Coordinates of C-alpha atoms and ligand atoms in Angstrom, one line a residue:
M1 CA -6.3 19.6 2.4
K2 CA -4.3 22.8 3.2
K3 CA -0.6 22.6 2.1
S4 CA 1.5 21.8 5.2
H5 CA 4.8 23.4 6.0
L6 CA 5.7 20.9 8.7
R7 CA 8.3 18.2 8.2
F8 CA 7.1 14.6 7.7
E9 CA 8.4 13.6 11.1
T10 CA 6.2 16.3 12.7
E11 CA 3.2 15.7 10.5
V12 CA 2.9 12.0 11.5
I13 CA 2.4 13.2 15.1
H14 CA 0.3 16.4 14.8
T15 CA -1.4 16.8 11.5
G16 CA -5.2 16.7 11.5
Y17 CA -5.6 16.8 15.3
N18 CA -6.5 19.8 17.5
S19 CA -6.6 18.9 21.2
G20 CA -8.7 22.0 21.9
E21 CA -11.6 20.4 20.0
H22 CA -11.4 17.3 22.1
Q23 CA -11.4 18.2 25.8
D24 CA -7.7 19.0 25.6
S25 CA -6.8 15.3 25.3
L26 CA -3.2 15.0 24.3
V27 CA -3.9 11.8 22.3
S28 CA -6.7 11.8 19.8
P29 CA -9.7 10.2 21.5
L30 CA -11.4 7.0 20.4
Y31 CA -15.0 7.7 19.4
Q32 CA -16.2 4.1 19.8
T33 CA -19.7 4.7 18.8
S34 CA -21.9 3.4 16.0
T35 CA -24.2 6.5 15.8
F36 CA -24.5 10.1 16.8
T37 CA -27.4 11.9 18.4
F38 CA -29.2 15.0 17.0
A39 CA -30.3 17.8 19.2
N40 CA -33.7 17.7 17.5
A41 CA -35.5 16.3 14.4
E42 CA -34.7 19.3 12.3
Q43 CA -31.0 19.0 13.0
G44 CA -31.1 15.3 12.0
A45 CA -32.9 16.3 8.8
K46 CA -30.4 19.0 8.0
R47 CA -27.4 16.6 8.5
F48 CA -29.0 14.0 6.2
A49 CA -29.7 16.7 3.6
G50 CA -26.0 17.9 3.8
Q51 CA -27.1 21.3 5.0
E52 CA -25.3 21.1 8.3
E53 CA -21.8 19.6 9.0
G54 CA -21.7 16.9 11.6
F55 CA -21.6 13.2 12.1
I56 CA -24.6 10.9 11.5
Y57 CA -23.7 7.2 11.7
S58 CA -20.2 5.7 11.8
R59 CA -20.5 4.0 8.4
L60 CA -20.8 7.5 7.0
G61 CA -18.0 9.0 9.0
N62 CA -16.5 9.0 12.5
P63 CA -14.3 11.6 14.3
T64 CA -11.4 9.2 15.1
V65 CA -11.5 7.9 11.5
K66 CA -11.6 11.5 10.2
I67 CA -8.4 12.4 12.0
L68 CA -6.7 9.4 10.5
E69 CA -8.0 10.3 7.0
N70 CA -6.9 14.0 7.3
R71 CA -3.5 12.9 8.4
M72 CA -3.0 10.4 5.7
A73 CA -4.1 12.9 3.0
V74 CA -1.4 15.3 4.1
L75 CA 1.3 12.6 4.4
E76 CA 0.5 11.3 0.9
K77 CA 0.3 14.9 -0.6
G78 CA -3.3 14.4 -1.6
E79 CA -6.4 16.5 -1.1
A80 CA -8.5 13.9 0.8
A81 CA -8.3 10.3 2.1
L82 CA -10.7 7.5 3.0
A83 CA -10.0 4.7 5.5
F84 CA -11.3 1.1 4.8
A85 CA -11.7 -2.2 6.7
S86 CA -8.7 -3.7 4.7
G87 CA -6.3 -3.0 1.9
M88 CA -8.5 -5.1 -0.4
A89 CA -11.6 -3.0 0.5
A90 CA -9.6 0.1 -0.6
V91 CA -8.4 -1.6 -3.8
S92 CA -11.8 -2.9 -4.8
A93 CA -13.6 0.4 -3.9
V94 CA -11.1 2.4 -6.1
L95 CA -11.3 0.0 -9.0
F96 CA -15.1 -0.1 -8.8
A97 CA -15.2 3.7 -8.9
L98 CA -12.9 3.9 -12.0
T99 CA -14.4 1.2 -14.2
K100 CA -17.6 0.0 -15.8
T101 CA -18.5 -2.9 -18.1
G102 CA -16.4 -2.9 -21.2
D103 CA -13.5 -1.0 -19.7
H104 CA -9.9 -2.1 -19.4
I105 CA -7.3 -1.8 -16.6
L106 CA -3.6 -1.7 -17.5
C107 CA -1.5 -3.2 -14.6
S108 CA 2.1 -3.4 -13.7
R109 CA 3.5 -6.9 -14.3
G110 CA 3.4 -8.2 -10.8
I111 CA 0.7 -7.3 -8.3
Y112 CA -0.5 -8.7 -5.0
G113 CA -2.3 -12.0 -5.3
C114 CA -5.7 -10.9 -4.0
T115 CA -5.6 -7.8 -6.3
F116 CA -5.1 -10.3 -9.1
G117 CA -8.1 -12.3 -7.8
F118 CA -10.2 -9.1 -7.8
L119 CA -9.3 -8.3 -11.4
Q120 CA -10.4 -11.9 -12.3
L121 CA -13.8 -11.2 -10.6
L122 CA -14.2 -7.9 -12.5
K123 CA -13.5 -9.7 -15.7
N124 CA -15.7 -12.7 -15.1
K125 CA -18.6 -10.9 -13.6
Y126 CA -18.6 -7.4 -15.1
E127 CA -16.6 -7.9 -18.4
I128 CA -14.0 -5.4 -17.2
D129 CA -10.8 -6.6 -18.8
H130 CA -7.2 -6.2 -17.7
S131 CA -3.7 -6.8 -19.0
F132 CA -0.1 -6.6 -17.6
S133 CA 2.7 -4.4 -18.8
L134 CA 6.4 -4.0 -17.9
M135 CA 5.7 -0.2 -18.2
N136 CA 9.4 0.3 -19.0
S137 CA 9.2 2.4 -22.1
M138 CA 7.0 5.0 -23.8
E139 CA 6.6 2.9 -26.9
L140 CA 5.5 -0.1 -24.9
L141 CA 3.0 1.9 -22.9
E142 CA 1.6 3.6 -26.0
K143 CA 1.1 0.1 -27.5
E144 CA -0.5 -1.4 -24.4
I145 CA -2.9 1.4 -23.5
R146 CA -6.2 0.6 -25.2
T147 CA -8.9 2.9 -26.3
N148 CA -11.1 1.6 -23.5
T149 CA -8.3 1.8 -20.8
T150 CA -9.8 3.8 -17.9
C151 CA -7.3 3.1 -15.2
I152 CA -3.6 2.3 -14.9
Y153 CA -2.8 0.3 -11.8
I154 CA 0.8 0.1 -10.4
E155 CA 2.6 -1.5 -7.6
T156 CA 6.2 -0.2 -7.2
P157 CA 8.3 -1.8 -5.9
I158 CA 6.5 -4.8 -7.5
N159 CA 5.5 -7.4 -5.0
P160 CA 7.6 -9.6 -4.5
T161 CA 10.2 -9.1 -7.2
M162 CA 11.1 -5.5 -6.2
K163 CA 11.3 -4.3 -9.8
L164 CA 10.5 -0.6 -10.0
V165 CA 8.1 1.3 -12.3
D166 CA 9.0 4.8 -13.3
L167 CA 6.0 6.8 -12.2
E168 CA 6.8 9.9 -14.1
L169 CA 7.1 8.0 -17.3
V170 CA 3.7 6.4 -16.9
V171 CA 2.1 9.7 -15.8
S172 CA 3.5 11.5 -18.9
I173 CA 1.5 9.2 -21.1
A174 CA -1.5 8.7 -18.9
N175 CA -2.0 12.5 -18.6
K176 CA -2.1 12.9 -22.4
R177 CA -4.9 10.3 -22.5
G178 CA -6.7 11.5 -19.4
I179 CA -6.3 8.1 -17.7
P180 CA -6.0 8.1 -13.9
V181 CA -2.9 6.4 -12.4
V182 CA -3.4 4.4 -9.2
V183 CA -0.4 3.4 -7.1
D184 CA -0.5 0.8 -4.4
N185 CA 2.1 2.4 -2.1
T186 CA 2.0 -0.3 0.6
F187 CA 5.6 -1.4 0.3
C188 CA 7.0 2.2 0.7
S189 CA 4.6 4.0 3.0
P190 CA 4.6 7.8 2.4
Y191 CA 7.9 8.1 4.2
L192 CA 9.7 6.5 1.3
Q193 CA 7.6 7.5 -1.7
T194 CA 4.7 9.8 -2.4
P195 CA 3.3 9.0 -5.9
I196 CA 1.0 12.0 -6.0
S197 CA 4.0 14.3 -5.9
H198 CA 5.1 12.5 -9.1
G199 CA 1.7 13.3 -10.8
C200 CA -0.2 10.1 -10.0
D201 CA -3.8 10.5 -9.1
I202 CA -4.7 7.9 -6.4
V203 CA -2.7 6.1 -3.8
I204 CA -3.8 3.0 -2.0
H205 CA -2.4 1.3 1.1
S206 CA -2.8 -1.9 2.9
A207 CA -2.5 0.1 6.1
T208 CA -2.2 -3.3 7.8
K209 CA 1.5 -3.1 7.0
Y210 CA 3.9 -0.2 7.7
I211 CA 1.2 2.4 8.5
C212 CA 0.1 0.2 11.4
G213 CA 3.6 -1.3 12.0
H214 CA 2.6 -3.6 14.9
G215 CA 0.8 -6.5 13.2
D216 CA -2.4 -5.9 15.1
V217 CA -4.8 -4.2 12.6
I218 CA -6.2 -5.0 9.1
A219 CA -7.0 -1.8 7.3
G220 CA -6.8 0.1 4.0
I221 CA -6.5 3.7 2.9
A222 CA -7.1 5.5 -0.4
V223 CA -5.9 9.1 -1.1
G224 CA -6.7 11.3 -4.0
K225 CA -8.5 14.4 -5.2
K226 CA -11.3 15.7 -3.0
D227 CA -14.0 15.0 -5.7
F228 CA -12.9 11.5 -6.3
I229 CA -12.6 10.6 -2.6
E230 CA -16.1 12.1 -2.0
K231 CA -17.5 10.0 -4.8
V232 CA -16.1 6.8 -3.4
S233 CA -17.2 7.7 0.1
K234 CA -20.8 8.4 -0.9
T235 CA -21.1 5.4 -3.2
T236 CA -18.8 2.4 -2.9
L237 CA -17.8 2.9 0.7
K238 CA -21.3 3.9 2.0
D239 CA -23.3 1.3 0.1
I240 CA -20.8 -1.6 0.2
G241 CA -19.8 -0.8 3.7
G242 CA -16.1 -1.8 4.0
I243 CA -15.4 0.8 6.7
I244 CA -12.6 0.7 9.2
S245 CA -13.6 0.4 12.9
P246 CA -12.9 3.5 15.1
F247 CA -10.6 1.4 17.3
D248 CA -8.5 0.3 14.3
A249 CA -8.3 3.9 13.1
W250 CA -7.1 4.9 16.6
L251 CA -4.4 2.1 16.5
L252 CA -3.2 3.4 13.1
L253 CA -2.9 6.9 14.4
R254 CA -0.8 5.5 17.2
G255 CA 1.4 3.5 14.8
L256 CA 1.8 6.4 12.4
K257 CA 3.6 8.5 15.0
T258 CA 6.6 6.3 14.8
L259 CA 6.5 5.6 11.1
P260 CA 9.7 7.5 10.2
V261 CA 11.7 6.0 13.0
R262 CA 10.5 2.5 12.2
M263 CA 11.1 2.9 8.5
D264 CA 14.7 4.1 9.0
R265 CA 15.4 1.0 11.1
H266 CA 13.6 -1.4 8.7
C267 CA 15.7 0.1 5.9
E268 CA 19.0 -0.1 7.8
N269 CA 18.3 -3.8 8.8
A270 CA 17.3 -4.7 5.2
G271 CA 20.6 -3.2 3.9
K272 CA 22.6 -5.4 6.3
I273 CA 20.6 -8.5 5.2
V274 CA 21.1 -7.7 1.5
E275 CA 24.9 -7.5 2.2
F276 CA 24.8 -10.9 3.9
L277 CA 22.7 -12.6 1.2
R278 CA 24.8 -11.1 -1.6
N279 CA 27.8 -13.0 -0.3
S280 CA 25.9 -16.3 0.4
P281 CA 26.7 -19.3 -1.9
K282 CA 23.2 -20.6 -1.2
V283 CA 21.5 -17.6 -2.9
L284 CA 20.8 -17.7 -6.6
S285 CA 19.5 -14.2 -7.1
L286 CA 18.6 -11.3 -5.0
Y287 CA 15.8 -8.8 -5.5
F288 CA 16.0 -5.4 -3.7
P289 CA 15.0 -2.0 -5.1
G290 CA 17.9 -0.5 -7.0
D291 CA 19.9 -3.7 -6.8
S292 CA 18.7 -5.5 -9.9
D293 CA 20.8 -6.2 -13.1
D294 CA 18.9 -3.3 -14.7
P295 CA 20.8 -0.1 -14.1
E296 CA 17.6 1.8 -14.9
D297 CA 16.2 0.6 -11.6
M298 CA 18.8 2.6 -9.6
V299 CA 17.9 5.7 -11.6
I300 CA 14.2 5.2 -10.9
M301 CA 14.9 4.5 -7.2
K302 CA 16.8 7.7 -6.7
K303 CA 14.1 9.7 -8.5
Q304 CA 11.1 8.5 -6.6
M305 CA 12.2 6.7 -3.4
K306 CA 13.9 8.1 -0.3
K307 CA 15.5 4.7 0.5
P308 CA 15.1 1.1 -0.9
G309 CA 12.8 -0.1 1.9
G310 CA 12.5 -3.0 4.2
L311 CA 11.6 -5.9 1.9
V312 CA 14.1 -8.2 0.4
S313 CA 13.4 -11.1 -1.9
F314 CA 15.8 -13.8 -2.9
S315 CA 15.8 -17.2 -4.6
I316 CA 17.6 -20.1 -3.1
K317 CA 19.6 -22.6 -5.2
G318 CA 17.6 -25.8 -5.5
T319 CA 13.9 -26.5 -5.6
K320 CA 10.7 -25.5 -4.0
E321 CA 11.4 -28.0 -1.3
T322 CA 14.9 -26.5 -0.7
A323 CA 13.2 -23.1 -0.2
Q324 CA 10.7 -24.6 2.2
A325 CA 13.4 -26.5 4.2
F326 CA 15.3 -23.2 4.5
M327 CA 12.3 -21.5 6.0
N328 CA 11.7 -24.4 8.4
H329 CA 15.3 -24.1 9.7
L330 CA 15.0 -20.4 10.7
K331 CA 15.0 -19.9 14.5
L332 CA 13.9 -16.3 15.2
I333 CA 12.4 -15.3 11.8
K334 CA 8.7 -16.1 11.7
I335 CA 7.0 -17.8 8.8
A336 CA 4.1 -15.6 8.1
V337 CA 2.6 -13.4 5.3
S338 CA 2.1 -9.7 5.8
L339 CA 4.9 -7.2 6.2
G340 CA 6.0 -4.0 7.9
D341 CA 5.8 -5.5 11.4
A342 CA 8.4 -5.2 14.2
E343 CA 9.1 -9.0 13.8
T344 CA 11.0 -10.2 10.7
L345 CA 8.7 -12.4 8.6
I346 CA 9.4 -14.7 5.8
Q347 CA 7.0 -16.1 3.2
H348 CA 7.0 -18.3 0.1
P349 CA 5.1 -16.3 -2.6
A350 CA 4.5 -19.2 -5.0
T351 CA 2.5 -21.2 -2.4
M352 CA 1.3 -18.3 -0.2
T353 CA 0.6 -14.6 -1.3
H354 CA 0.7 -15.4 -5.0
A355 CA -0.6 -18.9 -5.0
V356 CA -3.9 -17.8 -6.7
I357 CA -2.0 -16.8 -9.8
P358 CA -1.6 -19.6 -12.3
R359 CA 2.0 -20.9 -12.4
E360 CA 2.6 -19.8 -16.0
D361 CA 1.6 -16.2 -15.2
R362 CA 3.5 -16.3 -12.0
I363 CA 6.7 -17.4 -13.7
K364 CA 6.2 -14.5 -16.2
M365 CA 6.0 -12.2 -13.2
G366 CA 9.4 -13.6 -12.0
I367 CA 7.9 -15.5 -9.1
E368 CA 9.8 -18.7 -9.2
D369 CA 9.2 -21.7 -6.9
T370 CA 12.4 -21.0 -5.1
L371 CA 11.7 -17.3 -4.4
L372 CA 11.3 -16.2 -0.7
R373 CA 10.3 -12.8 0.6
L374 CA 11.6 -11.3 3.8
S375 CA 9.9 -8.4 5.6
V376 CA 12.8 -7.2 7.6
G377 CA 11.8 -6.3 11.2
L378 CA 13.2 -4.0 13.8
E379 CA 15.4 -6.5 15.7
A380 CA 19.1 -5.9 16.2
W381 CA 20.9 -7.0 13.1
E382 CA 24.2 -7.7 14.8
R383 CA 24.9 -10.8 16.9
H384 CA 25.2 -10.4 20.7
Y385 CA 28.4 -12.3 21.7
Ligands
PLP401 C1 0.9 -4.7 -1.9 C2 -0.4 -5.1 -1.2 N1 -1.6 -4.5 -1.5 C3 -2.7 -4.8 -0.9 C4 -2.8 -5.8 0.0 C5 -4.1 -6.2 0.6 O1 -4.2 -5.6 1.9 P1 -5.1 -6.2 3.1 O2 -4.5 -7.5 3.5 O3 -4.9 -5.2 4.2 O4 -6.5 -6.4 2.7 C6 -1.6 -6.5 0.4 C7 -1.7 -7.5 1.4 O5 -0.7 -8.2 1.7 C8 -0.4 -6.1 -0.2 O6 0.7 -6.7 0.1

């Protein structure tokens, strides 16, 4: 991808689209087609042989999807991107591409429940092992990276405890060993954090969240070096087939245009909620990037994030039932998993997004039974009297 000189707020609207190539349509068109016609048999043969550029069949590429991929590559400071049918399709395709039987994946302590589920599948079916690390010191990382570690997998902020991982610290050790660093950047979006600019190799998104922003699409994105993305495209994506539909790609392109405006508002509203919760006698602990008891977190946040984001976790004084009763009493806030939507959502990780993780492991990850996670929406934060 060519280096862009546009600002982020301009790139989200214009990058990767040239109206002159699409009948001068202001908005990128929706190519809702499963296949593409060839002028003649020879042209079809050339396209299949890779001797002529052009589309063949939408599982192998589609113009609307391509615009989204090109735009995401630029926004995430990568060389190329691939869109998928879901965040989990992106996670699984990337991990499949980086591992084989006998390998080991080192993960941040605290990852999305279904990513945890996929790691179990890799272990049980393909003998690809994994372990979790706090990743908070060189010494620890040196100890926990094994000779067969072929991938370091990070969520930062960690879902749902909001602890941060210092990307440059991990990269400094991973680079020495030639181990690719993968970051799930779902919680930040490229507006708040671009891991590739800190030396990471691959970025993954559940585009279902802030990239879409409107709660009406399930999709995933992976961004990285051109060679790696091409390999995933021609192997895992083509043959397993978890591709995004052109319509969903079109909706994501629409959502992306307002990403910076939405993120600023999510962050402003989250800050107000944090202020409120910090003073509430009902709240036992609060989890927000840069707001933990660990002063290092603030240093890391300032180094790699533009703002703390729109997600706030907190634990309520009492029991699991107290936390559930609290949720049931909310009037406007919706009880739902997912995040990054216009509506404020609340969920109970121990029984919802992280329920698949055995309780003992969950507690080690800091996910107590009284923990709640808020995805702060775009509503007015002040009361209207
Ligand atoms: C951090 C994170 N990564 C990955 C995923 C999976 O994404 P999807 O639901 O789009 O498959 C999620 C879903 O909630 C998530 O929160």
